[in-house]
Coordinates of C-alpha atoms and ligand atoms in Angstrom, one line a residue:
X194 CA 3.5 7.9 -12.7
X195 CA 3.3 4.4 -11.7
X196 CA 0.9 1.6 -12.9
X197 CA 0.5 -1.4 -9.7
X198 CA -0.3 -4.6 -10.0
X199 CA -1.5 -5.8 -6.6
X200 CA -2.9 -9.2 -5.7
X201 CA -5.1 -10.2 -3.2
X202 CA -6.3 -6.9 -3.5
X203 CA -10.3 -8.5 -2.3
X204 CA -9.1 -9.8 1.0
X205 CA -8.5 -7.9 4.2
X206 CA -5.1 -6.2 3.8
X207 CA -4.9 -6.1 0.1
X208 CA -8.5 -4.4 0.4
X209 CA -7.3 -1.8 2.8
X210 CA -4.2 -1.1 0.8
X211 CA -6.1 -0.8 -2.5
X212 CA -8.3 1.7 -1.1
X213 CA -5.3 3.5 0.8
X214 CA -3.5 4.1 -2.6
X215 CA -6.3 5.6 -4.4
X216 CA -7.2 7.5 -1.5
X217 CA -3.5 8.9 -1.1
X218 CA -1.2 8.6 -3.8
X219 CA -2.0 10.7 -7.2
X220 CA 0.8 8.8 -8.7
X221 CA -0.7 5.8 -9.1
X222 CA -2.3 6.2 -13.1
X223 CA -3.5 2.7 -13.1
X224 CA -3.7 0.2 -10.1
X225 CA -4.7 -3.5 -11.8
X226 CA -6.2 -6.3 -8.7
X227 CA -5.8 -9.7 -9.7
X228 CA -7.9 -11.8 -7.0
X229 CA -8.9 -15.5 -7.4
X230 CA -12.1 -14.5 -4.8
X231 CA -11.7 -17.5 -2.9
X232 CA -13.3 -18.1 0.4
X233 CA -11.3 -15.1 1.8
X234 CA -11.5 -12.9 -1.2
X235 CA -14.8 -10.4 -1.2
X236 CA -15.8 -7.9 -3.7
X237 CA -17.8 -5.5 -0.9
X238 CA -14.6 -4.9 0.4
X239 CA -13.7 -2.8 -2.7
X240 CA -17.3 -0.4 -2.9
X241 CA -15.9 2.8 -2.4
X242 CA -13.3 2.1 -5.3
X243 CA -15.2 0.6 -8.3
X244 CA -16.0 3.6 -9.8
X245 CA -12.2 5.0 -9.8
X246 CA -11.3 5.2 -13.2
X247 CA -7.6 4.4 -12.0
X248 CA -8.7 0.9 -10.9
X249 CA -9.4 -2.2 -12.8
X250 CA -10.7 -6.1 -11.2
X251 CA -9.2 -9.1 -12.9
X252 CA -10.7 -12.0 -11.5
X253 CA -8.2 -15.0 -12.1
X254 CA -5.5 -16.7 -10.4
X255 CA -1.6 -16.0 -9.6
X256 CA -0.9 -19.2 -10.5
X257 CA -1.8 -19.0 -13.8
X258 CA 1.3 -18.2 -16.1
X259 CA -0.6 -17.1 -19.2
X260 CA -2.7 -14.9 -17.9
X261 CA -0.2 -13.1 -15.7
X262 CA 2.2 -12.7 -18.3
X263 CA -0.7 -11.3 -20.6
X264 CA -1.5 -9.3 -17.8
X265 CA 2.1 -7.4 -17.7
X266 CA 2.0 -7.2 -21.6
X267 CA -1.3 -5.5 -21.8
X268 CA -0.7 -3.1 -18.3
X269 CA 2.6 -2.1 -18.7
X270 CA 2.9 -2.7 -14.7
X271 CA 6.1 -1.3 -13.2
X272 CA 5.4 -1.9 -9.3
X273 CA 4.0 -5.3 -8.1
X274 CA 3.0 -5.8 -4.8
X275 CA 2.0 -9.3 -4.1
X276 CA -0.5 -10.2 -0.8
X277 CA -2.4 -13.1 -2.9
X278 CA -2.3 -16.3 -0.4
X279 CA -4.0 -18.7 1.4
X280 CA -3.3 -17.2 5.1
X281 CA -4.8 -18.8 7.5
X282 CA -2.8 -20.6 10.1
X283 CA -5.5 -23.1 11.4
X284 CA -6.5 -23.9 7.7
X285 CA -2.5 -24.8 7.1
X286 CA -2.6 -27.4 9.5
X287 CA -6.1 -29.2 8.0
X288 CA -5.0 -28.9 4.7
X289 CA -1.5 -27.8 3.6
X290 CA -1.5 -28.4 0.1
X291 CA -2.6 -25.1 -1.2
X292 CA -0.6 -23.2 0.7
X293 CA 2.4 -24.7 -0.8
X294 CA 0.7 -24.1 -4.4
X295 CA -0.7 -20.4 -3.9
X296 CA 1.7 -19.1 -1.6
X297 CA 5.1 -20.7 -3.2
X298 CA 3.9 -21.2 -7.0
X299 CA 2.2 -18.0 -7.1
X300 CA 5.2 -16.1 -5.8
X301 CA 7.3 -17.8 -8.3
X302 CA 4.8 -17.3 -11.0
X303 CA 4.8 -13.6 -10.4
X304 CA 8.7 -13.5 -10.2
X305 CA 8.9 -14.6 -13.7
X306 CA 6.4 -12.4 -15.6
X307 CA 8.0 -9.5 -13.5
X308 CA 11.8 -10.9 -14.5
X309 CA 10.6 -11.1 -18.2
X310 CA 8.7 -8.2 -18.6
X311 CA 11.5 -6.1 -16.8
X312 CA 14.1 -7.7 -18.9
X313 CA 16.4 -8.8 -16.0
X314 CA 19.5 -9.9 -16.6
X315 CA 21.8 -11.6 -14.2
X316 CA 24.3 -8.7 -15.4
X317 CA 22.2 -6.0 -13.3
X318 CA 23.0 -8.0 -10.4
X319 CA 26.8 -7.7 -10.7
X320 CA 26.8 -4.1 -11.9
X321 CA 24.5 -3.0 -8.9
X322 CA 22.3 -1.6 -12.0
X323 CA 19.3 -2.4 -11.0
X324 CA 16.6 -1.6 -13.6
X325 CA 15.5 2.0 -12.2
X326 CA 11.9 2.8 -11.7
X327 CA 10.3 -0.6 -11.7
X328 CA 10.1 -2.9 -8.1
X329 CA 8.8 -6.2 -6.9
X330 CA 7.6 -6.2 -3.2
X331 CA 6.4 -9.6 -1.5
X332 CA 4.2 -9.0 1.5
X333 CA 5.5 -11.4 4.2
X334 CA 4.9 -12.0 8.1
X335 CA 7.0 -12.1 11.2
X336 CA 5.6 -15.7 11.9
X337 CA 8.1 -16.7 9.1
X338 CA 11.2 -16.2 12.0
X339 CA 9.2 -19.3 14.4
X340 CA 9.0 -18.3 17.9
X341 CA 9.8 -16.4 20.4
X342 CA 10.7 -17.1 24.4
X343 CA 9.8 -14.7 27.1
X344 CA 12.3 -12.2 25.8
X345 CA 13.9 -10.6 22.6
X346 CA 12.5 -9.6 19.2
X347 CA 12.3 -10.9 16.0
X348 CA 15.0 -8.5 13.7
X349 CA 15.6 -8.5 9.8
X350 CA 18.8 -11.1 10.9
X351 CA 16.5 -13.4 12.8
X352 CA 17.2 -17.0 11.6
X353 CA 13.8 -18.4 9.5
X354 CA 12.7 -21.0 11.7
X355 CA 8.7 -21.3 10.5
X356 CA 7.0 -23.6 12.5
X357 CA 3.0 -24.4 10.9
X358 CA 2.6 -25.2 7.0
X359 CA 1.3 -21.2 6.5
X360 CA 4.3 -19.8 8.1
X361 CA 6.5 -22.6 6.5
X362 CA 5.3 -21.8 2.5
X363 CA 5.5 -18.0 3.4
X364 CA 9.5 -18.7 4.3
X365 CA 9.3 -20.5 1.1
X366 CA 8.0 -17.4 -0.8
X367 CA 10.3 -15.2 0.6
X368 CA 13.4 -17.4 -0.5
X369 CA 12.4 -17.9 -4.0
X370 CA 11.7 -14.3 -3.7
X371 CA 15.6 -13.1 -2.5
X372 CA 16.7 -15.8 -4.8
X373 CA 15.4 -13.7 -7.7
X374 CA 16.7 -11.0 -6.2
X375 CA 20.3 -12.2 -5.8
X376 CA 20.7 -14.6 -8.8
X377 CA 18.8 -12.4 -11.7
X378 CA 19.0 -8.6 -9.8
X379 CA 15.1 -8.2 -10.0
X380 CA 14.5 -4.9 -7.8
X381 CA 12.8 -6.3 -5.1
X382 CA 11.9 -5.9 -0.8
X383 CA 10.3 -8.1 1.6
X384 CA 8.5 -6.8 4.2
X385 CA 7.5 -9.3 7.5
X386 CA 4.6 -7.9 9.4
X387 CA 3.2 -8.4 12.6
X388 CA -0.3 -9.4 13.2
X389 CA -3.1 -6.9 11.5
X390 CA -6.9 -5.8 12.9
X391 CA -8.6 -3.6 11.3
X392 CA -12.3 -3.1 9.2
X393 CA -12.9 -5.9 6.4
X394 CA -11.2 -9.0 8.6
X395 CA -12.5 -12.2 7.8
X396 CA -13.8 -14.1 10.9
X397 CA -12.0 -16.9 11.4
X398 CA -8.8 -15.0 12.6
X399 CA -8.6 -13.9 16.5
X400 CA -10.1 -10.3 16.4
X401 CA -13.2 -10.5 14.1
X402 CA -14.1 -13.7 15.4
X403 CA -14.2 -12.5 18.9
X404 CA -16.5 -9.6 18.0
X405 CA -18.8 -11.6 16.0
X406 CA -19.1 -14.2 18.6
X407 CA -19.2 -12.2 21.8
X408 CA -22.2 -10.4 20.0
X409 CA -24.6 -13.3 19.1
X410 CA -23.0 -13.7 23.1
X411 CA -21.9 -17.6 21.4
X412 CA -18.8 -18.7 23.2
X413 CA -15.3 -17.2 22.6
X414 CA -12.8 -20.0 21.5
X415 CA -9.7 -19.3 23.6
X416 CA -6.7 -21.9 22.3
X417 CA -5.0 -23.1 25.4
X418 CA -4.3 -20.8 27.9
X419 CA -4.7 -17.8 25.9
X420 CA -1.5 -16.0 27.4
X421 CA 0.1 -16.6 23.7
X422 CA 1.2 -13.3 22.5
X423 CA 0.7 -11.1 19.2
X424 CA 2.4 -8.0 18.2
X425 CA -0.6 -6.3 16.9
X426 CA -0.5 -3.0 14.1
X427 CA -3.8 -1.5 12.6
X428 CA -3.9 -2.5 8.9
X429 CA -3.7 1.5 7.9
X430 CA -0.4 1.4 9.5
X431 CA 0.6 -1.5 7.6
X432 CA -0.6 0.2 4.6
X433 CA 1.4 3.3 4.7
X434 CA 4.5 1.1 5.9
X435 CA 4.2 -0.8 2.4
X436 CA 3.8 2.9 0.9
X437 CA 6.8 3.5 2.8
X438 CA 9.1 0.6 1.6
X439 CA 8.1 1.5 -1.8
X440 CA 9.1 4.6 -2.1
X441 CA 12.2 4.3 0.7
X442 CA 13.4 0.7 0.5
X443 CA 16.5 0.0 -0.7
X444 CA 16.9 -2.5 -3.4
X445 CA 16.9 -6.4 -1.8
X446 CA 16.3 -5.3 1.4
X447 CA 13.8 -6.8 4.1
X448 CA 12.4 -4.6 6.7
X449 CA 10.4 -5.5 9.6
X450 CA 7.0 -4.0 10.3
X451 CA 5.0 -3.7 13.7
X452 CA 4.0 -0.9 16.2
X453 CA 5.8 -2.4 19.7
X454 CA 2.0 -3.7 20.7
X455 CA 2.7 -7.1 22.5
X456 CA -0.8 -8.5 23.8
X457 CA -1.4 -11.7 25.1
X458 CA -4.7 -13.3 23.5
X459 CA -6.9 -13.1 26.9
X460 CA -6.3 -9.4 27.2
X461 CA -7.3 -8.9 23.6
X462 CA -10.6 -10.9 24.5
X463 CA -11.4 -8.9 27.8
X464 CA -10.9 -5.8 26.2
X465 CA -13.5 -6.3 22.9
X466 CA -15.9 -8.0 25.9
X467 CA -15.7 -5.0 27.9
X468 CA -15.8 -2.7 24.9
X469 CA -19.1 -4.6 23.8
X470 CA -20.5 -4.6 27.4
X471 CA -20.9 -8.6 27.3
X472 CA -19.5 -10.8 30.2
X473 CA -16.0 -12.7 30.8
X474 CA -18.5 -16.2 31.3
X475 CA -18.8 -16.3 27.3
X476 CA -14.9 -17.1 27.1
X477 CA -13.8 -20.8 26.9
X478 CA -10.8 -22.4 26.5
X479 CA -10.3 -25.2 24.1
X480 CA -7.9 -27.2 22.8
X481 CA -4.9 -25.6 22.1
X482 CA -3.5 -25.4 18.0
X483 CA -0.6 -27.9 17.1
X484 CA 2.6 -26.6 17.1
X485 CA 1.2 -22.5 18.2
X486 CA 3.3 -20.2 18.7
X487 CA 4.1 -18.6 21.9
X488 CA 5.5 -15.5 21.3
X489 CA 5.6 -13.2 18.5
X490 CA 7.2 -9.8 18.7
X491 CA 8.8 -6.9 16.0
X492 CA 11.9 -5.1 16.2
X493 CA 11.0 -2.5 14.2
X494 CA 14.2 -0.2 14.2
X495 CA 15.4 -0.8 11.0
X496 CA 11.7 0.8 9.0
X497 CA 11.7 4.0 11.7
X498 CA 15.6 4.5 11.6
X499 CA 16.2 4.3 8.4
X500 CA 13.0 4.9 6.0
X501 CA 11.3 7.5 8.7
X502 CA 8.4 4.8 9.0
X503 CA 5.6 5.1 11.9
X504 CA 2.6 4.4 13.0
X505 CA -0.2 6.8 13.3
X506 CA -2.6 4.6 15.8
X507 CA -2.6 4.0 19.3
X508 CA -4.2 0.2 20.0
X509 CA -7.4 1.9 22.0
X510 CA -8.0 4.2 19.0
X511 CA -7.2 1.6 16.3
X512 CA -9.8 -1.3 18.7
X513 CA -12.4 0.9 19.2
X514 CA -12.6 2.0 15.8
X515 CA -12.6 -1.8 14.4
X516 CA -14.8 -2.5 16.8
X517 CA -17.3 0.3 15.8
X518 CA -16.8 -0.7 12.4
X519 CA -18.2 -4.3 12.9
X520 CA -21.4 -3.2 14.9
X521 CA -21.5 -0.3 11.9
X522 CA -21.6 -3.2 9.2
X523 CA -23.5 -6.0 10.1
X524 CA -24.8 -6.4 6.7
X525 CA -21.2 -7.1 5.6
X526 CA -20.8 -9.6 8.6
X527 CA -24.0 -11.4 7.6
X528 CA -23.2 -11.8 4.0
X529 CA -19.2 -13.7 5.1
X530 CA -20.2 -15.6 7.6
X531 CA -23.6 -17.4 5.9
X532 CA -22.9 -20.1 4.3
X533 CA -19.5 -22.0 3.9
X534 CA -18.6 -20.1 7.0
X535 CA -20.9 -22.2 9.1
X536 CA -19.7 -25.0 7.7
X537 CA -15.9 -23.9 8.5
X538 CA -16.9 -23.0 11.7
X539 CA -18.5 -26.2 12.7
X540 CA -15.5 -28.1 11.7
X541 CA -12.7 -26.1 13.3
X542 CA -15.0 -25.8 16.3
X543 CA -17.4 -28.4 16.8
X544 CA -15.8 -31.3 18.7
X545 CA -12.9 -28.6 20.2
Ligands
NAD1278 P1 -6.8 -12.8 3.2 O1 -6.9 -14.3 3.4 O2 -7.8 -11.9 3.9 O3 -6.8 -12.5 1.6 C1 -6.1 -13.2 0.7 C2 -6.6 -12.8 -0.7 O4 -5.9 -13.5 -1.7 C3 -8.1 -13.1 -0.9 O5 -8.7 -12.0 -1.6 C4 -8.1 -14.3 -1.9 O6 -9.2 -14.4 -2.7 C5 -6.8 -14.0 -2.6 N1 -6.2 -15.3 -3.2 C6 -6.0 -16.5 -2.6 N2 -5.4 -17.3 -3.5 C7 -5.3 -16.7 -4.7 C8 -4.8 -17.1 -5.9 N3 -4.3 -18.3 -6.2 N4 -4.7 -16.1 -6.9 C9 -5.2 -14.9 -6.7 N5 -5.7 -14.5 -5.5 C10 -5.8 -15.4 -4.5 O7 -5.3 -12.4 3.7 P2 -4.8 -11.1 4.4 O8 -4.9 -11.3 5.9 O9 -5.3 -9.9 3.7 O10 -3.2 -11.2 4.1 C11 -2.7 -10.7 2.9 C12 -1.2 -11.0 2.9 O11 -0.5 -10.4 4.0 C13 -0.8 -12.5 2.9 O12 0.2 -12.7 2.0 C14 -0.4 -12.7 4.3 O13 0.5 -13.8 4.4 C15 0.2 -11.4 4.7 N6 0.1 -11.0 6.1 C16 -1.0 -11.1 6.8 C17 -1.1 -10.7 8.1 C18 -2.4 -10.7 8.9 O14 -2.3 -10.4 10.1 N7 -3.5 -10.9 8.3 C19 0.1 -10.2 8.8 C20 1.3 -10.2 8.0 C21 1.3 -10.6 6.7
TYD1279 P1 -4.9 -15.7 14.3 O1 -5.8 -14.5 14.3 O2 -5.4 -17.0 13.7 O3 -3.5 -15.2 13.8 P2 -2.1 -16.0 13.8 O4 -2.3 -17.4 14.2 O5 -1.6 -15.9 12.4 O6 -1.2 -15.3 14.8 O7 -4.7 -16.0 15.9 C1 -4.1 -15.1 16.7 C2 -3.9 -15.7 18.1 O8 -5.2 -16.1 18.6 C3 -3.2 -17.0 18.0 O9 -2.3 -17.2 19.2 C4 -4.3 -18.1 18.0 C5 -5.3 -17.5 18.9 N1 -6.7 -17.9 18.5 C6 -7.6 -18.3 19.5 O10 -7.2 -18.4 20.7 N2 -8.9 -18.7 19.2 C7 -9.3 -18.6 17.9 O11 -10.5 -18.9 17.7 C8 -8.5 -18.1 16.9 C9 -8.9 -18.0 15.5 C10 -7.2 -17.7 17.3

């Protein structure tokens, strides 16, 4: 019986991992989502589970010490699993500040209210007596290893080397996060993913913004010459690996997640144009992003070897379903991208 706080749980992959839970795991009594709603946070993400008597919405920050500490005393949590943060690369790199705050205080804040409630003691740690039954997972991302040349793969042993203020405060997180682990013993695992697609994106990352785009047949922002590569893994897939490392992982580890799907940007554009029978003459190339990556890619032996971790989608299957699932609901795509988004959009894109 176990009783989750997850946060984030109204953006895209906290979204799809809330309603993954309920849908598959009985032994979940209680699941608690504490969400700021910010820009990226959406409440129509979360429809199909409102009415589960296992679920309850706490709108409120991570940041916020009180509350999250009153949060563990009135829930009783015993699993955490943390994807509350500002995540957008291009946004890092207009304004870093909150990145630092959400994605480095928040994690902090969390680790404390966890450590307390748990009653951790730096004793567990040397005694390899880990308080049983109770865990602490941080949702990470490969892009906190930097880049990669032409060859290799990024592996749990991969050097941090984050390159833009996002990848930078996630690196951050993770730190504080082993710190916890290794100075107090607080049960915890990192996990580093690869880059997601899937139903309930937000459209100022690659995929979604393509689609949405290429349908109103507006030009398709290509940065540079779009032959940077992304490692991409359906956000189901990341969902059951989470599942996976939750159940599996042993205590402090780090295990990298991704599907060996290495596209470079153009082919990922091609293929929704092609999908969406609209022509190659909408893509454009602009300016390139400071400091972009090249090259990201997953080694993902450790999860498959040793936690019996896959995943269940092919790339054409997982695109063509996403796709589908944006022409399916374009009252959900109307309602995101009014608005700020137009706003947003016009400032990232206008004078590119
Ligand atoms: P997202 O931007 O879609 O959602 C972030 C959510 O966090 C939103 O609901 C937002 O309201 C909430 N939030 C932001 N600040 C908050 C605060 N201070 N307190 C409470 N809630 C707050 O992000 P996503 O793409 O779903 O990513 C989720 C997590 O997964 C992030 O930690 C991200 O770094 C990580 N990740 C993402 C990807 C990807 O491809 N999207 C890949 C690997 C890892
Ligand atoms: P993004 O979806 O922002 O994810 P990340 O930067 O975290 O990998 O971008 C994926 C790739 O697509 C990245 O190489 C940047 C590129 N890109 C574009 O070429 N045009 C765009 O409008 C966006 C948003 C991204």
């Amino acid at each position: 019986m176990k009783r989750m706080l997850v946060t984030g749980g109204a953006g895209f992959i906290g979204s799809n991992f809330i309603q993954y839970i309920l849908d598959n795991q009985q032994d979940v009594v209680l699941l608690v989502n504490l969400d700021l709603l910010t820009y990226a946070g959406n409440l129509e993400n979360l429809k199909t589970v409102e009415s589960d008597p296992r679920y309850v919405f706490v709108h409120g920050d991570v940041r916020d010490r009180d509350l999250v500490r009153d949060l563990f005393g009135r829930y009783d949590f015993d699993t955490v699993v943390h994807f509350a943060a500002e995540s957008h690369v291009d946004r890092s790199i207009v304004e870093p500040e909150i990145f630092l705050t959400t994605n480095i205080i928040g994690t902090q804040t969390l680790l404390d209210a966890a450590k307390a409630h748990w009653k951790i003691h730096p004793e567990d740690k040397y005694s390899r007596a880990f308080r049983p039954g109770v865990k602490y997972l941080q949702v990470s991302t490969d892009e906190v290893y930097g880049a990669l040349g032409r060859t290799g793969m990024f592996t749990e042993d991969t050097p941090l080397s984050p390159n833009s203020p996002y990848s930078a405060s996630k690196a951050g997180a993770d730190l504080m996060v082993r710190a916890y682990h290794e100075t107090y013993g607080l049960p915890v695992n990192i996990t580093r993913c690869s880059n997601n697609y899937g139903p309930y994106q937000f459209p100022e990352k690659l995929i979604p913004l393509i689609i949405h785009n290429a349908l109103k047949e507006k030009p398709l922002p290509v940065y540079g010459d779009g032959m940077q590569i992304r490692d991409w893994l359906h956000v189901k897939d990341h969902c059951s690996a989470i599942t996976t490392v939750l159940e599996k992982g042993g205590v402090g580890e780090v295990y990298n997640i991704g599907g060996n799907n290495e596209r470079a940007n153009l082919e990922i554009v091609r293929l929704i144009l092609k999908e969406l029978g609209k022509p190659e003459s909408l893509i454009t190339h602009v300016k390139d992003r400071p400091g972009h990556d090249r090259r990201y890619a997953i080694d993902n032996t450790k999860i498959t070897a040793e936690l019996g971790w896959k995943p269940a989608y092919t790339f054409g299957r997982g695109m063509a379903e996403t796709i589908r699932w944006y022409l399916e609901n374009p009252e959900w795509v109307e309602h995101v991208t009014s608005g700020a988004y137009q706003t947003y959009y016009q400032k990232m894109y206008g004078n590119r």
